[in-house]
XYZ file of C-alpha atoms in Angstrom:
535
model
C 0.000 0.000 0.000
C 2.885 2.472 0.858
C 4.606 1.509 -2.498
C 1.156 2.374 -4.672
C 1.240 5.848 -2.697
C 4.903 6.688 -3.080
C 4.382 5.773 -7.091
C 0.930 7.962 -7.301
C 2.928 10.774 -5.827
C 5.903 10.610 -8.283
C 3.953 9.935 -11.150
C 1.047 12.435 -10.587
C 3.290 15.237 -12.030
C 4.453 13.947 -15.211
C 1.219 12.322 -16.011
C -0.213 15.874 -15.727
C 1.802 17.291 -17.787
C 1.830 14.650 -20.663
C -2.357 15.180 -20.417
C -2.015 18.963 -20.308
C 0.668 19.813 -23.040
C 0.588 16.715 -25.318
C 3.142 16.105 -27.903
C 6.662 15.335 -27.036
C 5.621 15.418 -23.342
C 3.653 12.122 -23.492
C 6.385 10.435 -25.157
C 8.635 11.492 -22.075
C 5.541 10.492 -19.789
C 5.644 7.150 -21.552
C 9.497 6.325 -20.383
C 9.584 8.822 -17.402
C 6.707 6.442 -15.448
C 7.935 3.034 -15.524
C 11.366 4.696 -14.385
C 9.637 6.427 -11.249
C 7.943 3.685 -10.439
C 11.054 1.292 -10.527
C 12.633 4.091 -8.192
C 9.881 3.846 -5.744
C 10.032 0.200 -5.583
C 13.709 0.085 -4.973
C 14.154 3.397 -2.978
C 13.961 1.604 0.257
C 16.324 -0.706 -0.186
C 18.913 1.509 -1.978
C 17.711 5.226 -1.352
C 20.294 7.334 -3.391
C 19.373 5.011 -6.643
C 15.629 6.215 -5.835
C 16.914 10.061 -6.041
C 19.563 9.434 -8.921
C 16.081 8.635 -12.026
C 14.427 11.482 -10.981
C 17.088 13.807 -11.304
C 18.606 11.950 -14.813
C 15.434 12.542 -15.921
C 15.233 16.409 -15.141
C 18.670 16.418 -16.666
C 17.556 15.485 -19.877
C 14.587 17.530 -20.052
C 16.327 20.658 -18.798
C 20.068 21.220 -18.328
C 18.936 23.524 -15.335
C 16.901 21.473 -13.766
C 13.925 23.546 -14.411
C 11.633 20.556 -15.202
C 8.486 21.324 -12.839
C 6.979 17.637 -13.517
C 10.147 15.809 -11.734
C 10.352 17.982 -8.410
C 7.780 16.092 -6.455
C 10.031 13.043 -7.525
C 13.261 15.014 -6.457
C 11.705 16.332 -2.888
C 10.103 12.905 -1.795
C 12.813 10.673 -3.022
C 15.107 13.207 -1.427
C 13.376 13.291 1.962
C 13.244 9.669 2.221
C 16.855 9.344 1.595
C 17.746 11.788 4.332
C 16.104 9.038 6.937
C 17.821 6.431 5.501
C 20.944 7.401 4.486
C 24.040 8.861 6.590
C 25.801 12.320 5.569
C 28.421 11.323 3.783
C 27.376 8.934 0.906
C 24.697 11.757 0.064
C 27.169 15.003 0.136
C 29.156 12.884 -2.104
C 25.845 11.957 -4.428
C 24.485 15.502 -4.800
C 28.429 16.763 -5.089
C 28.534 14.770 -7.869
C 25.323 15.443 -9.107
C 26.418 19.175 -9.225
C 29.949 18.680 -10.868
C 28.072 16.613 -13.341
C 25.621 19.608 -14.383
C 28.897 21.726 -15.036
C 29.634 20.153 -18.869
C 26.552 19.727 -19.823
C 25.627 23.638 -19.590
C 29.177 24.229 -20.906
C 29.359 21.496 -23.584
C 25.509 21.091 -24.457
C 23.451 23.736 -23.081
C 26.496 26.687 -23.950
C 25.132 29.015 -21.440
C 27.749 29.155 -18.012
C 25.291 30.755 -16.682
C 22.298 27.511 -16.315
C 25.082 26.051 -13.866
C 24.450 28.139 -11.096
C 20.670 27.650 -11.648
C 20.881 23.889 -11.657
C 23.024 23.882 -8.468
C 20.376 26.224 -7.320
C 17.299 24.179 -7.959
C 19.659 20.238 -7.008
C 19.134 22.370 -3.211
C 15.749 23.339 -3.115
C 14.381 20.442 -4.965
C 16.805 17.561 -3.630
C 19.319 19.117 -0.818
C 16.357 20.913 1.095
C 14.091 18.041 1.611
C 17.067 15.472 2.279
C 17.984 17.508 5.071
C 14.548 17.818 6.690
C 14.573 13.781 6.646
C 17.555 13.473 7.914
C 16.372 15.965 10.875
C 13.410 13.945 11.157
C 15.050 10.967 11.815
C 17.593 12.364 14.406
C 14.571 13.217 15.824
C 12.704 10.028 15.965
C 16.399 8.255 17.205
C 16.152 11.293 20.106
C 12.918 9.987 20.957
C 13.435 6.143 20.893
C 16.637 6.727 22.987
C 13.986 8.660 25.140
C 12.227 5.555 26.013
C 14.910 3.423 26.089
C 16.178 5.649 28.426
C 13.189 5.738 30.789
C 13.033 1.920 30.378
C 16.286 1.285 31.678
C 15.736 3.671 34.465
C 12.788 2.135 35.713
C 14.156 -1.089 35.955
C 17.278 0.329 37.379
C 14.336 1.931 40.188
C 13.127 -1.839 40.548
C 16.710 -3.221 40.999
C 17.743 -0.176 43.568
C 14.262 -1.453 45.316
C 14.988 -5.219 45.135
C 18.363 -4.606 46.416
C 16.937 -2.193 49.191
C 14.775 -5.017 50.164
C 17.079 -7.795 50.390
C 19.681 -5.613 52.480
C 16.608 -4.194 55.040
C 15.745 -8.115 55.375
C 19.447 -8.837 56.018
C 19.457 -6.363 58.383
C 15.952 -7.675 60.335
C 17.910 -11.243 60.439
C 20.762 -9.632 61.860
C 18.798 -8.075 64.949
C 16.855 -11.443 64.882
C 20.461 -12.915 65.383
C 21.302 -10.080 68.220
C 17.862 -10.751 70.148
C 17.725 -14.305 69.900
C 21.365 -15.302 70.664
C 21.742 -13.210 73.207
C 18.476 -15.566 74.422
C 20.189 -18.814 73.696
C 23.361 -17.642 75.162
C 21.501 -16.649 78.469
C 19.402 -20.406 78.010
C 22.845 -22.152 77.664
C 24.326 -20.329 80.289
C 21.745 -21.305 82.674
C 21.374 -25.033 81.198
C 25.647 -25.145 82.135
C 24.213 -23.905 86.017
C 22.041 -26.877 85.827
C 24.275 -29.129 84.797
C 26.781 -29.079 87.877
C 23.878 -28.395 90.090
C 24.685 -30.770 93.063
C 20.643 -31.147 94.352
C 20.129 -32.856 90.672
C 20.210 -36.130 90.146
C 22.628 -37.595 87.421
C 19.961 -37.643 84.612
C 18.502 -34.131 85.149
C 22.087 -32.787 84.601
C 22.623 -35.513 81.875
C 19.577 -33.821 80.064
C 20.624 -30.014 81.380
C 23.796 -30.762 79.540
C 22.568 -31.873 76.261
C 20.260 -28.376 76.934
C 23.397 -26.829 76.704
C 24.588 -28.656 74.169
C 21.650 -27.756 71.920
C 21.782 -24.138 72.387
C 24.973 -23.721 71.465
C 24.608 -25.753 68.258
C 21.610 -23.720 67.719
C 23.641 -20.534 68.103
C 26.127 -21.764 65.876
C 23.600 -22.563 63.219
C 21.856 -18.845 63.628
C 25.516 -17.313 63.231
C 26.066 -19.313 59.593
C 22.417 -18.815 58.575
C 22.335 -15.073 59.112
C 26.357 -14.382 57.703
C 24.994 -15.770 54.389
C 22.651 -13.050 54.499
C 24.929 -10.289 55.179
C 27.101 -8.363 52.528
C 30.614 -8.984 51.773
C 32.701 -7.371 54.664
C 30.004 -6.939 56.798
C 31.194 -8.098 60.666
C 28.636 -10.269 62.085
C 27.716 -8.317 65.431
C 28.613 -9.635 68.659
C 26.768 -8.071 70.893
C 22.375 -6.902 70.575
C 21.847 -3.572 69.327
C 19.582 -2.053 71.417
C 18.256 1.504 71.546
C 14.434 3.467 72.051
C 13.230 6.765 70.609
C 14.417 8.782 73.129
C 17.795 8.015 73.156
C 17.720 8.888 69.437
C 16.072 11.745 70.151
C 18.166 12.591 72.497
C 21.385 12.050 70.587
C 19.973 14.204 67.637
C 19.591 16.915 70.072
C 23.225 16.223 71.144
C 24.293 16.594 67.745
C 22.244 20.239 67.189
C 19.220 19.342 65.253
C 16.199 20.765 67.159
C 13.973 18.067 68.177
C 10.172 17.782 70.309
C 9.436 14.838 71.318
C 5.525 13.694 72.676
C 4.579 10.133 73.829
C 8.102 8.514 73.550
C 7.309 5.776 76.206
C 4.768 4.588 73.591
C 7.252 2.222 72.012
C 8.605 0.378 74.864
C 5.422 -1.857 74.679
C 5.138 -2.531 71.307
C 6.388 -6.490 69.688
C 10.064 -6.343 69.179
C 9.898 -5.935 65.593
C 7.984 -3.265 65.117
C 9.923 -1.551 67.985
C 12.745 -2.332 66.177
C 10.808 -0.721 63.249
C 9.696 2.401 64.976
C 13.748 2.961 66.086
C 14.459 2.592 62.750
C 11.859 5.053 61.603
C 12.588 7.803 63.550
C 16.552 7.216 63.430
C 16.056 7.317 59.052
C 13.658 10.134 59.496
C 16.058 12.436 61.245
C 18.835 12.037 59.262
C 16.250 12.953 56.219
C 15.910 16.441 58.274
C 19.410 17.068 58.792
C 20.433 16.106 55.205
C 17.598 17.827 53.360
C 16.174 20.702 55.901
C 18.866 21.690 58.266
C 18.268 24.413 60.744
C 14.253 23.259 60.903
C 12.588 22.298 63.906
C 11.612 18.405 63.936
C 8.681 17.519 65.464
C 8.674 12.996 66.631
C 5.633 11.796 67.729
C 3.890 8.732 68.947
C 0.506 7.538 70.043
C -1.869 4.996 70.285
C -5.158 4.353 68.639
C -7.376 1.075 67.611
C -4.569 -1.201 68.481
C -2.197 0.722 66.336
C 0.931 2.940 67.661
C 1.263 5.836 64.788
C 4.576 7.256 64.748
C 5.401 11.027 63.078
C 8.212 12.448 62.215
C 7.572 15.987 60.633
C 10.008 18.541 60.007
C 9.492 22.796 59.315
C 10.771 23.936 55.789
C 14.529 24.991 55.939
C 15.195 28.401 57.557
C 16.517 30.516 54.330
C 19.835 31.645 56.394
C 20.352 28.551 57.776
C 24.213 26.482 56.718
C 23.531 23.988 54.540
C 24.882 21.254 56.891
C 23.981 18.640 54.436
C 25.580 19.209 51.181
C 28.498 16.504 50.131
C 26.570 13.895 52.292
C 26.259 10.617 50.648
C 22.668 9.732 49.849
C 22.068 6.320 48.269
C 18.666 7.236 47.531
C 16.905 3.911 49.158
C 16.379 5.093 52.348
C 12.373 5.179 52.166
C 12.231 1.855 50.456
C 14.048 -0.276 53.276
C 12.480 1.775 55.480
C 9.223 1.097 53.930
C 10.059 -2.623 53.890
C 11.277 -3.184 57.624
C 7.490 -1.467 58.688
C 5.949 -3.981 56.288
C 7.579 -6.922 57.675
C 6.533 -5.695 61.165
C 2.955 -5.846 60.120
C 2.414 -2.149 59.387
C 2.306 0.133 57.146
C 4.228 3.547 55.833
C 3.383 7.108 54.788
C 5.873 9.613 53.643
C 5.608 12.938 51.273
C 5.995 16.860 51.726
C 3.374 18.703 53.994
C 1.274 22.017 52.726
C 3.652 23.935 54.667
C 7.242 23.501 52.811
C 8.010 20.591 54.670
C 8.266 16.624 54.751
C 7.168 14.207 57.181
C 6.890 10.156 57.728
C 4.158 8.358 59.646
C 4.391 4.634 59.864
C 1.552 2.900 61.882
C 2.545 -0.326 64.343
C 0.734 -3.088 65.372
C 0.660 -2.638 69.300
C 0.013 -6.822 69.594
C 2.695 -9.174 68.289
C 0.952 -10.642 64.703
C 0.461 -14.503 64.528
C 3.175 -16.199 62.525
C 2.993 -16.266 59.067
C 1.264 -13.132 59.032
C 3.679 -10.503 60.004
C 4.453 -8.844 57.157
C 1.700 -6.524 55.487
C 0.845 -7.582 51.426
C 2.632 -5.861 49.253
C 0.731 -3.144 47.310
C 0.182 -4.995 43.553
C 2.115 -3.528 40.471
C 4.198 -0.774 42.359
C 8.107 -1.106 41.409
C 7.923 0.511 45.272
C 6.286 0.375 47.676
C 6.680 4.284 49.341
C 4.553 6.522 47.406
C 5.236 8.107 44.259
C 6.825 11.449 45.786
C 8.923 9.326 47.442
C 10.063 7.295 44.542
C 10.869 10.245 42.661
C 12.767 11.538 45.798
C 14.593 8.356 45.790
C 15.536 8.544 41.882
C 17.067 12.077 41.766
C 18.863 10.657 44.704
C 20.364 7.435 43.254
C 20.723 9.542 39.893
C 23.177 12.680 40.555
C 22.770 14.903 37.242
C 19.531 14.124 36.085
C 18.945 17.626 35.484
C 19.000 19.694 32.504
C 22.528 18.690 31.684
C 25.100 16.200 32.621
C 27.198 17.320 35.404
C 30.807 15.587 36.935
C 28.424 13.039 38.776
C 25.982 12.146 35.958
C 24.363 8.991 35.004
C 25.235 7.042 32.190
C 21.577 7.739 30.412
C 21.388 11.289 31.627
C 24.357 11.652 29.230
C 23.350 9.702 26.797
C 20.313 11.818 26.641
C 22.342 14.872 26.568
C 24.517 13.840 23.670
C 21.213 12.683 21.688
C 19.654 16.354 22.168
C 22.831 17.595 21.141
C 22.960 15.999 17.791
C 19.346 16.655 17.692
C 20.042 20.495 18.127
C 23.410 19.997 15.937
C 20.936 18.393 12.824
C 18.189 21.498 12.960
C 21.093 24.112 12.514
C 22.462 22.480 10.012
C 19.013 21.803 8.342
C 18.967 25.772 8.737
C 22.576 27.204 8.054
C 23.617 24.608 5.146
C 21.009 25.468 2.798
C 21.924 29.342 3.767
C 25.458 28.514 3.465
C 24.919 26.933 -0.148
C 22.561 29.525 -1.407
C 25.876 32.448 -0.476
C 28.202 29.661 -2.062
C 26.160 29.519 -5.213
C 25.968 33.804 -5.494
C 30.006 33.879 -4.708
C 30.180 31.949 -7.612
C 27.903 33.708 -9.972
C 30.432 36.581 -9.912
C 33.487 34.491 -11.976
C 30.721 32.895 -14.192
C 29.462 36.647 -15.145
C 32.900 37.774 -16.022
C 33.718 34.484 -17.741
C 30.207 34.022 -19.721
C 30.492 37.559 -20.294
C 33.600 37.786 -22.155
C 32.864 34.472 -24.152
C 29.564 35.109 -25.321
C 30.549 38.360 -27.671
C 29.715 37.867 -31.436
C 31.678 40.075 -33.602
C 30.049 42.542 -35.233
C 31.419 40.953 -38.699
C 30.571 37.747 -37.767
C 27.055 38.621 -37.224
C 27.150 40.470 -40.851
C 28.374 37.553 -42.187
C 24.924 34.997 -41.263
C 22.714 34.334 -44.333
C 19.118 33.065 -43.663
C 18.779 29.980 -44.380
C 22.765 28.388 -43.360
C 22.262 25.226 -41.453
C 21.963 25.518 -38.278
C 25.786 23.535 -37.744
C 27.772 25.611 -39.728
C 26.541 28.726 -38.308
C 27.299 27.409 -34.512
C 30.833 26.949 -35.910
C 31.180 30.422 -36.393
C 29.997 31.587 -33.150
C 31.144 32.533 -29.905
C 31.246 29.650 -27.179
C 29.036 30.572 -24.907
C 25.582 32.436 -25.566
C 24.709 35.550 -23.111
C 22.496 35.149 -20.186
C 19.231 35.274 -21.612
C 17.492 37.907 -23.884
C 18.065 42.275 -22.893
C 14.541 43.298 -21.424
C 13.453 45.255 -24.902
C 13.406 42.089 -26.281
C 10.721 41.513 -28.408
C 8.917 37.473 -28.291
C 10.010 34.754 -29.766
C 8.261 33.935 -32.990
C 6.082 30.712 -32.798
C 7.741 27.827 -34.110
C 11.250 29.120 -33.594
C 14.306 29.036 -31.284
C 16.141 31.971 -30.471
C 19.303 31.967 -28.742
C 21.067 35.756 -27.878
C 25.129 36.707 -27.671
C 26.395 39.921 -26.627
C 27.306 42.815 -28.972
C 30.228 43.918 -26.668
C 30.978 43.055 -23.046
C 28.626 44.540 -20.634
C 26.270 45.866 -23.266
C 22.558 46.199 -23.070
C 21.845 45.104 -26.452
C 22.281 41.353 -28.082
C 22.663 39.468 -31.657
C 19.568 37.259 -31.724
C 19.404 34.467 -34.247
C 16.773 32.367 -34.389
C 16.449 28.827 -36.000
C 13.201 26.694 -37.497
C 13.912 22.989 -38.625
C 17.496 22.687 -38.434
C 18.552 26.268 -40.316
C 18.829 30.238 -39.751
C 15.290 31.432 -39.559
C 16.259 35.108 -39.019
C 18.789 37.367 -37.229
C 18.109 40.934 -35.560
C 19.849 43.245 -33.320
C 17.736 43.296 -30.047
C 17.640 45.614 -27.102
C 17.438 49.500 -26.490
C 18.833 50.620 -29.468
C 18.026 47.315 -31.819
């Protein structure tokens, strides 16, 4: 279907004019056809073939190109080989192209001056419409590296997730590991009292011993199955992290940040893990403040309601004179998501985004009773690549991806430059679609100024030359005789060609406003005059 439309459209033109003018023009119309429609079939396989019939067939009907029924052909075959084909193999085509026109106006046209009209018309007609293709196709590439771009980012935001996940679980099994072997240390350690307990009898410290026996083992067995989890390098800890809300409260107060805290003692009776979680919460949320809003006042809260403990972390908007305490600190960007995923696995659930006021704040809610197994962790919310909200996520992007900006910087991502260079060529391909065209069109009138002189000077008939011509001499022997180029088409007091005739013009002297014009009917010298403002 494409093909039939590409043919229509390069064949419309000629076919109108073979209808319109008749004659020799349906002749051409007969070969001229077949040809364009060979050059639409095989245009997409070998563009610059496509572009080379049209313009061999302008050729012939017009040295100068100024053959109206072949410039749709020239513009659409043009166009389509600027999306197919790269800069240099076309410069060299249409360079050719336009070296080529120079012996035919010399050798078979004899007028200089239809060179620097062909060249003229090759770049409105051919050049022109090759560049806007090959614009539009930088710009298509732009946009396909667009969404290859965004594609590889968001699975890069799924694998920073995943990996947040797995590390905020490795951490959970190592405070499992802290809480329960410092248990089975403290149930060994009292099996071992047992076991040399003299008011026993021989088989109670027999079976306190293998109680001892067994918690070690199982000790040993928690300290492999938790160092698998752990990343390379990381020590496995030997003694159980502990720590409440106020004490990291109170240390952030130590270390400057301004910090209210209500209901603090609300924690200390909550399930381990989501203790655990609501340290954690509060610890991530206040180095949030310091990093992103330093100088603002914090405000941690906790508090009970429907069997849920709701802990808030909300900070002010920066103060505007405020240091900037937290520029140059390292920010890996996944925070929010392990955050997100230790609450989970405690049964509850997280909130986190800016406030109306200018600032930011994180509520996670608790479960206040320990869960039954198996049902600890809270679902996962379906088809989210995270599980914070979408504020969040974007937080956690520009974070994980310094640069991402209007332009690359030092600390860019690979795709934020690869975008960059993209819009560059992008913006590199319009001003050339712009300036080259300009730049040829200046080319072409520098040029006109050696052809004047030269076609100038060449195409003076002497005046007994002219005296010499006879009516009626083939048309041959008088070409013999004159000059070798003819002058730059007829003065303006010209008067119109007779019908049936061709008249060709030469200068009577160099930069004179009057012209020899012969003219010639079947193949002789119909008639000669002296034309212009004083012929």
């Amino acid at each position: 279907m494409r093909f039939l439309l590409l043919a229509a459209l390069v064949c419309a033109a000629p076919l109108a004019a073979a209808v319109q003018r008749h004659g020799q023009d349906t002749l051409t119309a007969a070969v001229a056809v077949p040809l364009l429609v060979v050059a639409a079939r095989v245009c997409g396989r070998w563009p610059l073939a496509g572009v080379a019939v049209p313009v061999a067939m302008g050729l012939a009907a017009s040295t100068e190109l100024l053959a109206p029924e072949y410039w749709p052909a020239l513009a659409v075959f043009g166009y389509l080989a600027g999306q197919r084909v790269a800069a240099r193999p076309a410069l060299w085509f249409l360079s050719a192209v336009a070296l080529a026109g120079l012996p035919l106006c010399v050798f078979v046209q004899r007028e200089l001056w239809a060179w620097p009209t062909q060249l003229l018309t090759l770049l409105l007609a051919t050049g022109l419409p090759w560049m806007l293709g090959r614009h539009r196709k930088q710009y298509t590439e732009l946009v396909g590296t667009g969404w290859r771009l965004a594609e590889q980012l968001e699975q890069q935001q799924r694998t920073a997730a995943d990996r947040a996940r797995l590390r905020e679980r490795a951490r959970i099994a190592g405070d499992m590991h802290d809480s329960l072997g410092h248990d089975l240390t403290l149930l060994a350690v009292r099996a071992g009292a047992l076991q040399v307990d003299p008011d026993l009898d021989a088989d109670q410290r027999a079976a306190a011993g293998e109680l001892r026996e067994a918690a070690a083992a199982a000790t040993a067995r928690l300290r492999d199955i938790i160092g698998v989890l752990r990343e390379d390098g990381e020590e496995a800890p030997t003694v159980l992290r502990a720590g409440t809300v106020r004490e990291v409260v109170q240390g952030a107060r130590a270390s400057g940040l301004t910090v209210t805290l209500a209901g603090g003692e609300a924690a200390d009776g909550l399930p381990p893990m989501a203790r655990h979680a609501a340290h954690r919460v509060v610890q991530e949320a206040l180095t949030n403040a310091a990093k992103h809003a330093p100088g603002a006042e914090v405000r941690v809260t906790l508090a009970y309601a429907d069997a849920r403990c709701t802990v808030t972390v909300a900070n002010d908007p920066p103060p505007d004179a405020a240091p900037d305490t937290g520029r140059g600190l390292a920010s890996g960007g996944a925070g929010l998501v392990g955050l997100d995923e230790r609450v989970r696995l405690a049964g509850g659930t997280l909130r986190s985004g800016p406030t109306g006021e200018g600032g930011f704040e994180v509520t996670a809610e608790l479960p206040v009773a320990e869960p039954p197994v198996g049902a600890s962790a809270a679902p996962e919310p379906p088809g989210e690549a995270f599980p914070v909200s979408a504020v969040n996520a974007v937080h956690a992007v520009h974070e994980a991806t310094p640069g991402l900006g209007p332009g690359p910087g030092p600390g860019s991502s690979t795709s934020a430059r690869e975008l960059a260079l993209a819009r560059q060529r992008l913006r590199r391909s319009l001003a050339q679609t712009v300036l080259a065209p300009l730049a040829v069109v200046v080319g072409i009138l520098l040029l006109s100024l050696p052809v004047s002189l030269v076609s100038s000077s060449l195409s003076v008939l002497d005046e007994d030359a002219y005296a010499g011509l006879r009516p009626g001499t083939p048309r041959a022997e008088v070409e013999d005789r004159m000059p070798m180029f003819t002058r730059d088409g007829p003065p303006d007091a010209a008067p119109r060609t007779p019908e049936g005739q061709r008249c060709v013009y030469y200068s009577t002297a160099l930069n004179s406003g009057d012209a020899y014009r012969l003219c010639f009917a079947r193949g002789a010298l119909a008639a000669k005059s002296r034309v212009g403002r004083t012929g």
